[in-house]
Amino acid sequence: MAKKAGKILALAVVTGAAAAGISYFRKYRSFSKELDEDFRDFEEDEEDSPIPDSTMNRNYVSLHADKDEFLVAAGDVFHAVKDAAGAAKNVVKDAAAIVTDTAKDALNAASETASAAKSTLTGAATHTTEMAEEISDDIASFVDETADTAKDFVEEAADTATIITEEEIEPDNH
């Protein structure tokens, strides 16, 4: 009886994995087809309409600015870039936190599922319980690796954002 239950559980796991793989493949293939069609439509639209030569009708405005105005503008650009880098850093941190929380939730769900399976099959299927524990351990190690990767990514992005925000704009002395 225990071997039958173990084989049934293993078959269910393999079937689920195969179904997920097939679903992913079909979704990727349909997305790829849509993307190709959109690209072809875009190319056809571009070939149909000639691009007018806009340089013939262009009006130029001469700019008269002194060095101080350019330095002020450069400083404004620097502060805008600094703010954007800080915002990007915060977005990456938030995304990493979301990924970490989701991975932990997945681990908890898998652990609870394994525990439920273990309690249901305790007397009837020792082998099944061992498989569920192995799967739970595999999922836990995967989640830990994912969380570590996300943490490394956030730290690398934070370092990059810090480097960007610490650079100073030095005006040319020409």
Coordinates of C-alpha atoms in Angstrom, one line a residue:
M1 CA 0.0 0.0 0.0
A2 CA 2.8 2.4 0.9
K3 CA 4.6 1.7 -2.3
K4 CA 1.4 2.4 -4.3
A5 CA 0.8 5.7 -2.6
G6 CA 4.5 6.7 -3.2
K7 CA 4.3 5.8 -6.8
I8 CA 1.0 7.7 -7.2
L9 CA 2.5 10.8 -5.5
A10 CA 5.6 10.6 -7.7
L11 CA 3.4 10.2 -10.8
A12 CA 1.4 13.3 -9.7
V13 CA 4.5 15.3 -9.2
V14 CA 6.0 14.3 -12.6
T15 CA 2.6 15.0 -14.3
G16 CA 2.3 18.4 -12.7
A17 CA 5.9 19.3 -13.7
A18 CA 5.2 18.2 -17.3
A19 CA 1.9 20.1 -17.4
A20 CA 3.7 23.3 -16.2
G21 CA 6.5 22.8 -18.7
I22 CA 4.0 22.4 -21.6
S23 CA 2.0 25.4 -20.5
Y24 CA 5.0 27.6 -20.3
F25 CA 6.2 26.4 -23.7
R26 CA 2.8 27.1 -25.3
K27 CA 2.5 30.5 -23.7
Y28 CA 6.1 31.4 -24.8
R29 CA 5.4 30.2 -28.4
S30 CA 2.2 32.2 -28.7
F31 CA 3.9 35.3 -27.3
S32 CA 6.7 34.8 -29.7
K33 CA 4.3 34.5 -32.7
E34 CA 2.4 37.7 -31.6
L35 CA 5.7 39.6 -31.2
D36 CA 6.8 38.5 -34.7
E37 CA 3.4 39.6 -36.2
D38 CA 3.6 42.9 -34.5
F39 CA 7.2 43.4 -35.7
R40 CA 6.2 42.5 -39.3
D41 CA 3.2 44.9 -39.1
F42 CA 5.4 47.7 -37.9
E43 CA 7.9 47.0 -40.7
E44 CA 5.2 47.1 -43.3
D45 CA 3.7 50.3 -41.9
E46 CA 7.2 51.9 -42.0
E47 CA 7.8 50.9 -45.6
D48 CA 4.5 52.2 -46.8
S49 CA 4.8 55.8 -45.6
P50 CA 7.8 57.8 -46.8
I51 CA 9.7 59.8 -44.2
P52 CA 9.6 63.5 -45.2
D53 CA 12.9 65.4 -45.1
S54 CA 12.3 67.5 -42.0
T55 CA 15.6 69.3 -42.2
M56 CA 14.3 71.5 -45.0
N57 CA 11.7 73.2 -42.8
R58 CA 13.8 73.4 -39.7
N59 CA 14.1 76.8 -38.0
Y60 CA 17.1 77.4 -35.8
V61 CA 17.3 79.6 -32.8
S62 CA 20.6 80.8 -31.6
L63 CA 21.3 80.5 -27.9
H64 CA 23.2 83.1 -26.1
A65 CA 24.1 81.9 -22.7
D66 CA 27.1 82.5 -20.5
K67 CA 29.2 79.9 -18.7
D68 CA 27.4 80.4 -15.4
E69 CA 24.0 79.5 -16.9
F70 CA 25.5 76.3 -18.3
L71 CA 27.0 75.4 -14.9
V72 CA 23.7 75.9 -13.2
A73 CA 22.0 73.8 -15.8
A74 CA 24.7 71.1 -15.4
G75 CA 24.1 71.2 -11.6
D76 CA 20.4 70.8 -12.1
V77 CA 21.0 67.8 -14.4
F78 CA 23.4 66.3 -11.8
H79 CA 20.8 66.6 -9.1
A80 CA 18.1 65.1 -11.3
V81 CA 20.3 62.2 -12.1
K82 CA 21.2 61.7 -8.5
D83 CA 17.5 61.7 -7.5
A84 CA 16.7 59.2 -10.3
A85 CA 19.5 56.9 -9.1
G86 CA 18.2 57.1 -5.6
A87 CA 14.7 56.3 -6.9
A88 CA 16.0 53.4 -8.9
K89 CA 17.9 52.1 -5.9
N90 CA 14.7 52.2 -3.8
V91 CA 12.7 50.4 -6.6
V92 CA 15.3 47.6 -6.7
K93 CA 15.2 47.2 -3.0
D94 CA 11.4 47.1 -3.0
A95 CA 11.4 44.5 -5.8
A96 CA 14.0 42.4 -3.9
A97 CA 11.9 42.6 -0.8
I98 CA 8.8 41.5 -2.7
V99 CA 10.7 38.6 -4.3
T100 CA 12.1 37.5 -0.9
D101 CA 8.6 37.7 0.7
T102 CA 7.1 35.7 -2.1
A103 CA 9.8 33.1 -2.0
K104 CA 9.3 32.8 1.8
D105 CA 5.5 32.5 1.3
A106 CA 6.1 29.8 -1.3
L107 CA 8.4 28.0 1.1
N108 CA 5.9 28.2 3.9
A109 CA 3.1 26.9 1.6
A110 CA 5.3 24.0 0.4
S111 CA 6.3 23.2 4.0
E112 CA 2.7 23.2 5.1
T113 CA 1.7 21.0 2.1
A114 CA 4.5 18.6 2.9
S115 CA 3.5 18.6 6.6
A116 CA -0.1 17.9 5.6
A117 CA 0.9 15.1 3.3
K118 CA 3.2 13.7 6.0
S119 CA 0.4 13.6 8.6
T120 CA -2.1 12.1 6.1
L121 CA 0.2 9.4 5.0
T122 CA 2.2 8.7 8.2
G123 CA 1.1 5.2 8.9
A124 CA 0.4 4.2 5.3
A125 CA 3.4 5.6 3.4
T126 CA 6.8 6.1 5.0
H127 CA 8.4 6.4 1.6
T128 CA 6.0 9.1 0.6
T129 CA 6.8 11.1 3.7
E130 CA 10.5 10.9 2.9
M131 CA 9.8 12.1 -0.7
A132 CA 7.8 15.0 0.7
E133 CA 10.5 16.0 3.1
E134 CA 13.1 15.8 0.3
I135 CA 10.9 18.0 -2.0
S136 CA 10.4 20.4 0.9
D137 CA 14.1 20.6 1.5
D138 CA 14.8 21.1 -2.2
I139 CA 12.2 23.9 -2.3
A140 CA 13.7 25.5 0.9
S141 CA 17.2 25.4 -0.6
F142 CA 15.9 26.9 -3.9
V143 CA 14.2 29.7 -2.0
D144 CA 17.3 30.4 0.0
E145 CA 19.4 30.5 -3.1
T146 CA 16.8 32.8 -4.7
A147 CA 16.7 35.1 -1.7
D148 CA 20.6 35.2 -1.6
T149 CA 20.7 36.1 -5.3
A150 CA 18.1 38.8 -4.9
K151 CA 20.0 40.2 -1.9
D152 CA 23.2 40.2 -3.9
F153 CA 21.4 41.9 -6.8
V154 CA 20.1 44.6 -4.4
E155 CA 23.5 45.2 -2.9
E156 CA 25.1 45.5 -6.3
A157 CA 22.4 47.9 -7.5
A158 CA 22.7 49.9 -4.3
D159 CA 26.5 50.1 -4.8
T160 CA 26.0 51.2 -8.4
A161 CA 23.4 53.8 -7.3
T162 CA 25.8 55.0 -4.5
I163 CA 28.6 55.4 -7.0
I164 CA 26.4 57.4 -9.3
T165 CA 25.2 59.6 -6.6
E166 CA 28.7 60.3 -5.2
E167 CA 30.2 61.4 -8.5
E168 CA 30.6 65.1 -8.9
I169 CA 30.2 67.2 -12.1
E170 CA 33.4 69.1 -12.7
P171 CA 33.2 72.0 -15.2
D172 CA 35.7 72.3 -17.9
N173 CA 38.3 74.9 -17.3
H174 CA 38.6 75.9 -21.0

